[in-house]
Amino acid sequence: MSRPPIRTLLQQALTAWRDDHASSLGAAIAYYALFSLAPLLLIIVSIAGLAFGREAAEGRVVAELSGLMGIDSAAALQALLRSVSRPEQGAFGTIVGTLLLVVGATGVLSELQDALDRIWQAPERPVGSGLMQLLRGRVAALGMIMAVGFLLVVSLALSAAISALTQWSGQEPTGYGLLLEVVNFALSFGFVSVAFAVLYKVMPRARIAWHDVWVGATFTALLFTAGKFLIGYYIGRAGVASGFGAAGSVIVLLVWMYYSAQLFLLGAEFTWVYAHACGSRQHLKAETSAAPIEPVVEPTELLSESRQRLRDALEPARRR
């Protein structure tokens, strides 16, 4: 069976994106992300800082975010990150602060899971799951954060190695330095692709094949690579923050999170379409189309049949 062209897959993904009301889902994700981003980054930086030091990890994160959302927004986020990271006084304050930090960091991941469950039409949570289900979800989200922190450690190590090679090759021909820049871009693109693959594979309560996940993650990474320039151009040209004064940086963050959420959800819809069109779930479509169609009985026919049975049952009594 031949695969549909990429244009058809994109059209179907856009249709599914519209039918699932992704614009509303993205607004909810952006709202939760606004409160979760600083605690989330703090945990990731703390994990990566165990290997390379806090300043190096924080600098790497800010550098990546500067390329995505602009220097001003990244600087505002860095200031917010430092304000959150101030230690509390006393053991009780430290414990409460840590718990609130974990709850705040995992909030947006729970919202992402609900959105992905809706896209993949995952079964509803069992009734009565309550607190245990909530705790499992938070622990799973915390594990996701730790996985992203590990990926950041790997990215830091590779970037340090490339930086050392670049300095060592300072007197070499420029082509060698250009090659290292290409390798650095490829590693950064791979880091983003792996992060999306982990999210698409682990977060939904549905079984998804790795092949489908990698296709969708690569597509989403391409969307982010192209979309970050468009989002940055829109934020810079539209003057989003000009009318909000001191809150302008927060508004810019919110706008960036909203459009990033839309790209993430569009990538998830593309993954779903690919899996059902030419991926691991293609057989489900074939089974559905091959299933026999039962005749539909109209309500009027059922009512007429019931009346006839009632008349037949009352006929002996009338004769008496």
GROMACS .gro file of C-alpha atoms in nm:
model
  320
    1MET     CA    1   0.000   0.000   0.000
    2SER     CA    2   0.148   0.332  -0.109
    3ARG     CA    3   0.207   0.605   0.143
    4PRO     CA    4   0.008   0.927   0.111
    5PRO     CA    5   0.207   1.236   0.013
    6ILE     CA    6   0.335   1.467   0.283
    7ARG     CA    7   0.086   1.733   0.173
    8THR     CA    8  -0.204   1.502   0.251
    9LEU     CA    9  -0.060   1.420   0.592
   10LEU     CA   10  -0.022   1.789   0.671
   11GLN     CA   11  -0.380   1.863   0.566
   12GLN     CA   12  -0.511   1.580   0.782
   13ALA     CA   13  -0.298   1.697   1.075
   14LEU     CA   14  -0.437   2.050   1.044
   15THR     CA   15  -0.791   1.912   1.030
   16ALA     CA   16  -0.731   1.702   1.341
   17TRP     CA   17  -0.571   2.002   1.511
   18ARG     CA   18  -0.887   2.203   1.447
   19ASP     CA   19  -1.127   1.924   1.548
   20ASP     CA   20  -0.946   1.867   1.879
   21HIS     CA   21  -0.969   2.240   1.962
   22ALA     CA   22  -0.593   2.269   1.992
   23SER     CA   23  -0.611   2.646   2.020
   24SER     CA   24  -0.795   2.614   2.352
   25LEU     CA   25  -0.564   2.336   2.469
   26GLY     CA   26  -0.263   2.552   2.385
   27ALA     CA   27  -0.405   2.840   2.588
   28ALA     CA   28  -0.438   2.615   2.893
   29ILE     CA   29  -0.086   2.481   2.845
   30ALA     CA   30   0.055   2.834   2.814
   31TYR     CA   31  -0.124   2.941   3.133
   32TYR     CA   32   0.015   2.650   3.333
   33ALA     CA   33   0.358   2.689   3.173
   34LEU     CA   34   0.377   3.051   3.285
   35PHE     CA   35   0.372   2.935   3.647
   36SER     CA   36   0.566   2.612   3.592
   37LEU     CA   37   0.852   2.727   3.371
   38ALA     CA   38   1.072   2.880   3.642
   39PRO     CA   39   1.043   2.582   3.884
   40LEU     CA   40   1.086   2.344   3.592
   41LEU     CA   41   1.405   2.512   3.474
   42LEU     CA   42   1.534   2.533   3.831
   43ILE     CA   43   1.509   2.155   3.874
   44ILE     CA   44   1.669   2.092   3.534
   45VAL     CA   45   1.953   2.335   3.604
   46SER     CA   46   2.007   2.180   3.947
   47ILE     CA   47   2.035   1.831   3.795
   48ALA     CA   48   2.274   1.944   3.522
   49GLY     CA   49   2.465   2.157   3.772
   50LEU     CA   50   2.568   1.846   3.964
   51ALA     CA   51   2.797   1.756   3.674
   52PHE     CA   52   2.906   2.091   3.528
   53GLY     CA   53   2.826   2.349   3.794
   54ARG     CA   54   2.520   2.564   3.832
   55GLU     CA   55   2.650   2.866   3.639
   56ALA     CA   56   2.747   2.658   3.336
   57ALA     CA   57   2.412   2.480   3.329
   58GLU     CA   58   2.218   2.804   3.374
   59GLY     CA   59   2.421   2.975   3.103
   60ARG     CA   60   2.351   2.691   2.862
   61VAL     CA   61   1.977   2.702   2.929
   62VAL     CA   62   1.964   3.080   2.891
   63ALA     CA   63   2.164   3.060   2.567
   64GLU     CA   64   1.921   2.805   2.422
   65LEU     CA   65   1.619   3.010   2.530
   66SER     CA   66   1.773   3.328   2.387
   67GLY     CA   67   1.774   3.167   2.045
   68LEU     CA   68   1.410   3.066   2.088
   69MET     CA   69   1.242   3.365   2.253
   70GLY     CA   70   1.489   3.652   2.225
   71ILE     CA   71   1.746   3.804   2.457
   72ASP     CA   72   1.506   4.024   2.657
   73SER     CA   73   1.263   3.742   2.736
   74ALA     CA   74   1.544   3.503   2.823
   75ALA     CA   75   1.695   3.765   3.056
   76ALA     CA   76   1.359   3.812   3.228
   77LEU     CA   77   1.328   3.437   3.268
   78GLN     CA   78   1.681   3.418   3.409
   79ALA     CA   79   1.594   3.684   3.669
   80LEU     CA   80   1.279   3.490   3.758
   81LEU     CA   81   1.483   3.171   3.784
   82ARG     CA   82   1.729   3.331   4.025
   83SER     CA   83   1.452   3.471   4.242
   84VAL     CA   84   1.292   3.128   4.271
   85SER     CA   85   1.625   2.963   4.355
   86ARG     CA   86   1.685   3.168   4.669
   87PRO     CA   87   1.707   2.924   4.961
   88GLU     CA   88   1.443   2.931   5.232
   89GLN     CA   89   1.540   2.983   5.595
   90GLY     CA   90   1.487   2.683   5.822
   91ALA     CA   91   1.411   2.317   5.761
   92PHE     CA   92   1.034   2.363   5.746
   93GLY     CA   93   1.060   2.640   5.488
   94THR     CA   94   1.297   2.429   5.280
   95ILE     CA   95   1.061   2.129   5.282
   96VAL     CA   96   0.756   2.337   5.195
   97GLY     CA   97   0.948   2.525   4.926
   98THR     CA   98   1.069   2.199   4.771
   99LEU     CA   99   0.718   2.051   4.765
  100LEU     CA  100   0.574   2.363   4.606
  101LEU     CA  101   0.860   2.362   4.357
  102VAL     CA  102   0.786   2.005   4.248
  103VAL     CA  103   0.410   2.069   4.227
  104GLY     CA  104   0.464   2.384   4.024
  105ALA     CA  105   0.715   2.222   3.789
  106THR     CA  106   0.496   1.918   3.717
  107GLY     CA  107   0.175   2.116   3.663
  108VAL     CA  108   0.237   2.195   3.298
  109LEU     CA  109   0.342   1.836   3.227
  110SER     CA  110   0.008   1.712   3.362
  111GLU     CA  111  -0.169   1.952   3.127
  112LEU     CA  112   0.044   1.827   2.838
  113GLN     CA  113  -0.053   1.470   2.925
  114ASP     CA  114  -0.423   1.555   2.918
  115ALA     CA  115  -0.383   1.721   2.578
  116LEU     CA  116  -0.192   1.424   2.434
  117ASP     CA  117  -0.449   1.181   2.577
  118ARG     CA  118  -0.719   1.373   2.394
  119ILE     CA  119  -0.525   1.366   2.067
  120TRP     CA  120  -0.455   0.992   2.091
  121GLN     CA  121  -0.809   0.921   2.216
  122ALA     CA  122  -0.670   0.740   2.519
  123PRO     CA  123  -0.915   0.566   2.754
  124GLU     CA  124  -1.044   0.771   3.041
  125ARG     CA  125  -0.888   0.738   3.382
  126PRO     CA  126  -1.057   0.474   3.601
  127VAL     CA  127  -1.317   0.608   3.840
  128GLY     CA  128  -1.199   0.628   4.198
  129SER     CA  129  -0.828   0.656   4.113
  130GLY     CA  130  -0.813   0.979   4.314
  131LEU     CA  131  -0.502   1.065   4.507
  132MET     CA  132  -0.293   0.765   4.400
  133GLN     CA  133  -0.343   0.842   4.033
  134LEU     CA  134  -0.248   1.204   4.098
  135LEU     CA  135   0.068   1.101   4.281
  136ARG     CA  136   0.165   0.860   4.004
  137GLY     CA  137   0.120   1.133   3.749
  138ARG     CA  138   0.336   1.375   3.947
  139VAL     CA  139   0.609   1.114   3.997
  140ALA     CA  140   0.606   1.033   3.626
  141ALA     CA  141   0.628   1.403   3.544
  142LEU     CA  142   0.921   1.439   3.784
  143GLY     CA  143   1.092   1.150   3.607
  144MET     CA  144   1.041   1.331   3.278
  145ILE     CA  145   1.208   1.640   3.424
  146MET     CA  146   1.505   1.432   3.538
  147ALA     CA  147   1.533   1.280   3.190
  148VAL     CA  148   1.543   1.628   3.037
  149GLY     CA  149   1.808   1.723   3.292
  150PHE     CA  150   2.017   1.424   3.181
  151LEU     CA  151   1.979   1.530   2.819
  152LEU     CA  152   2.100   1.875   2.919
  153VAL     CA  153   2.409   1.718   3.079
  154VAL     CA  154   2.484   1.535   2.754
  155SER     CA  155   2.428   1.854   2.556
  156LEU     CA  156   2.664   2.046   2.784
  157ALA     CA  157   2.934   1.784   2.746
  158LEU     CA  158   2.906   1.781   2.366
  159SER     CA  159   2.899   2.160   2.347
  160ALA     CA  160   3.208   2.183   2.566
  161ALA     CA  161   3.388   1.936   2.341
  162ILE     CA  162   3.290   2.127   2.027
  163SER     CA  163   3.394   2.458   2.185
  164ALA     CA  164   3.734   2.312   2.272
  165LEU     CA  165   3.777   2.182   1.918
  166THR     CA  166   3.677   2.522   1.778
  167GLN     CA  167   3.939   2.701   1.987
  168TRP     CA  168   4.200   2.440   1.897
  169SER     CA  169   4.126   2.484   1.528
  170GLY     CA  170   4.152   2.863   1.544
  171GLN     CA  171   4.439   2.867   1.296
  172GLU     CA  172   4.294   2.596   1.074
  173PRO     CA  173   4.107   2.673   0.750
  174THR     CA  174   3.764   2.829   0.797
  175GLY     CA  175   3.596   2.524   0.648
  176TYR     CA  176   3.683   2.319   0.956
  177GLY     CA  177   3.527   2.575   1.189
  178LEU     CA  178   3.216   2.585   0.970
  179LEU     CA  179   3.194   2.207   0.992
  180LEU     CA  180   3.203   2.228   1.371
  181GLU     CA  181   2.923   2.485   1.365
  182VAL     CA  182   2.715   2.250   1.150
  183VAL     CA  183   2.785   1.967   1.394
  184ASN     CA  184   2.684   2.191   1.684
  185PHE     CA  185   2.355   2.278   1.510
  186ALA     CA  186   2.292   1.911   1.435
  187LEU     CA  187   2.351   1.819   1.799
  188SER     CA  188   2.118   2.094   1.917
  189PHE     CA  189   1.853   1.977   1.670
  190GLY     CA  190   1.903   1.620   1.787
  191PHE     CA  191   1.867   1.728   2.151
  192VAL     CA  192   1.532   1.893   2.075
  193SER     CA  193   1.417   1.590   1.873
  194VAL     CA  194   1.502   1.349   2.155
  195ALA     CA  195   1.319   1.570   2.406
  196PHE     CA  196   1.005   1.569   2.189
  197ALA     CA  197   1.037   1.194   2.132
  198VAL     CA  198   1.044   1.130   2.506
  199LEU     CA  199   0.738   1.350   2.560
  200TYR     CA  200   0.540   1.192   2.276
  201LYS     CA  201   0.629   0.838   2.382
  202VAL     CA  202   0.597   0.849   2.760
  203MET     CA  203   0.330   1.106   2.839
  204PRO     CA  204   0.017   0.978   2.659
  205ARG     CA  205  -0.171   0.688   2.818
  206ALA     CA  206  -0.159   0.507   2.484
  207ARG     CA  207   0.089   0.269   2.325
  208ILE     CA  208   0.281   0.438   2.046
  209ALA     CA  209   0.552   0.274   1.837
  210TRP     CA  210   0.897   0.430   1.849
  211HIS     CA  211   0.904   0.462   1.470
  212ASP     CA  212   0.595   0.682   1.475
  213VAL     CA  213   0.735   0.880   1.767
  214TRP     CA  214   1.065   0.957   1.592
  215VAL     CA  215   0.888   1.073   1.276
  216GLY     CA  216   0.664   1.304   1.476
  217ALA     CA  217   0.947   1.430   1.697
  218THR     CA  218   1.164   1.515   1.397
  219PHE     CA  219   0.873   1.694   1.231
  220THR     CA  220   0.807   1.893   1.550
  221ALA     CA  221   1.175   1.983   1.584
  222LEU     CA  222   1.164   2.117   1.228
  223LEU     CA  223   0.854   2.317   1.319
  224PHE     CA  224   1.031   2.468   1.618
  225THR     CA  225   1.345   2.544   1.419
  226ALA     CA  226   1.146   2.736   1.159
  227GLY     CA  227   0.884   2.865   1.401
  228LYS     CA  228   1.126   3.027   1.645
  229PHE     CA  229   1.227   3.278   1.376
  230LEU     CA  230   0.864   3.351   1.289
  231ILE     CA  231   0.763   3.386   1.654
  232GLY     CA  232   1.062   3.611   1.723
  233TYR     CA  233   0.980   3.823   1.418
  234TYR     CA  234   0.616   3.854   1.525
  235ILE     CA  235   0.703   3.949   1.883
  236GLY     CA  236   0.961   4.201   1.765
  237ARG     CA  237   0.749   4.360   1.491
  238ALA     CA  238   0.405   4.351   1.649
  239GLY     CA  239   0.510   4.534   1.963
  240VAL     CA  240   0.337   4.284   2.187
  241ALA     CA  241   0.498   4.414   2.506
  242SER     CA  242   0.478   4.785   2.430
  243GLY     CA  243   0.139   4.843   2.592
  244PHE     CA  244   0.200   4.646   2.911
  245GLY     CA  245   0.481   4.842   3.074
  246ALA     CA  246   0.671   4.645   3.337
  247ALA     CA  247   0.465   4.334   3.263
  248GLY     CA  248   0.578   4.335   2.900
  249SER     CA  249   0.838   4.061   2.948
  250VAL     CA  250   0.575   3.836   3.108
  251ILE     CA  251   0.338   3.897   2.817
  252VAL     CA  252   0.614   3.811   2.572
  253LEU     CA  253   0.678   3.487   2.760
  254LEU     CA  254   0.307   3.405   2.753
  255VAL     CA  255   0.281   3.470   2.379
  256TRP     CA  256   0.590   3.261   2.312
  257MET     CA  257   0.454   2.975   2.526
  258TYR     CA  258   0.118   2.985   2.349
  259TYR     CA  259   0.261   2.959   1.999
  260SER     CA  260   0.513   2.698   2.114
  261ALA     CA  261   0.224   2.495   2.255
  262GLN     CA  262   0.047   2.518   1.919
  263LEU     CA  263   0.356   2.384   1.741
  264PHE     CA  264   0.386   2.104   1.997
  265LEU     CA  265   0.020   2.004   1.953
  266LEU     CA  266   0.042   2.025   1.573
  267GLY     CA  267   0.342   1.791   1.589
  268ALA     CA  268   0.141   1.552   1.807
  269GLU     CA  269  -0.147   1.561   1.557
  270PHE     CA  270   0.097   1.488   1.274
  271THR     CA  271   0.231   1.191   1.472
  272TRP     CA  272  -0.124   1.060   1.518
  273VAL     CA  273  -0.205   1.103   1.148
  274TYR     CA  274   0.119   0.936   1.041
  275ALA     CA  275   0.066   0.641   1.275
  276HIS     CA  276  -0.282   0.577   1.134
  277ALA     CA  277  -0.202   0.654   0.769
  278CYS     CA  278   0.126   0.467   0.718
  279GLY     CA  279   0.263   0.374   1.060
  280SER     CA  280   0.205   0.112   1.325
  281ARG     CA  281  -0.169   0.184   1.356
  282GLN     CA  282  -0.248   0.146   0.989
  283HIS     CA  283  -0.403  -0.197   1.052
  284LEU     CA  284  -0.664  -0.038   1.280
  285LYS     CA  285  -0.796   0.163   0.988
  286ALA     CA  286  -0.804  -0.148   0.769
  287GLU     CA  287  -0.990  -0.349   1.036
  288THR     CA  288  -1.242  -0.070   1.080
  289SER     CA  289  -1.309  -0.046   0.706
  290ALA     CA  290  -1.336  -0.426   0.673
  291ALA     CA  291  -1.577  -0.468   0.963
  292PRO     CA  292  -1.934  -0.560   0.857
  293ILE     CA  293  -2.182  -0.280   0.884
  294GLU     CA  294  -2.494  -0.380   1.074
  295PRO     CA  295  -2.825  -0.250   0.943
  296VAL     CA  296  -2.955   0.049   1.129
  297VAL     CA  297  -3.307   0.008   1.264
  298GLU     CA  298  -3.506   0.327   1.273
  299PRO     CA  299  -3.690   0.416   1.596
  300THR     CA  300  -4.024   0.422   1.409
  301GLU     CA  301  -3.972   0.062   1.299
  302LEU     CA  302  -3.900  -0.046   1.658
  303LEU     CA  303  -4.214   0.133   1.778
  304SER     CA  304  -4.431  -0.031   1.512
  305GLU     CA  305  -4.292  -0.373   1.599
  306SER     CA  306  -4.363  -0.320   1.970
  307ARG     CA  307  -4.721  -0.212   1.896
  308GLN     CA  308  -4.779  -0.521   1.684
  309ARG     CA  309  -4.652  -0.750   1.961
  310LEU     CA  310  -4.881  -0.577   2.212
  311ARG     CA  311  -5.181  -0.624   1.983
  312ASP     CA  312  -5.101  -0.993   1.935
  313ALA     CA  313  -5.076  -1.038   2.313
  314LEU     CA  314  -5.412  -0.865   2.378
  315GLU     CA  315  -5.601  -1.037   2.095
  316PRO     CA  316  -5.699  -1.352   2.298
  317ALA     CA  317  -5.839  -1.136   2.578
  318ARG     CA  318  -6.055  -0.942   2.333
  319ARG     CA  319  -6.202  -1.260   2.186
  320ARG     CA  320  -6.309  -1.373   2.530
   0.00000   0.00000   0.00000
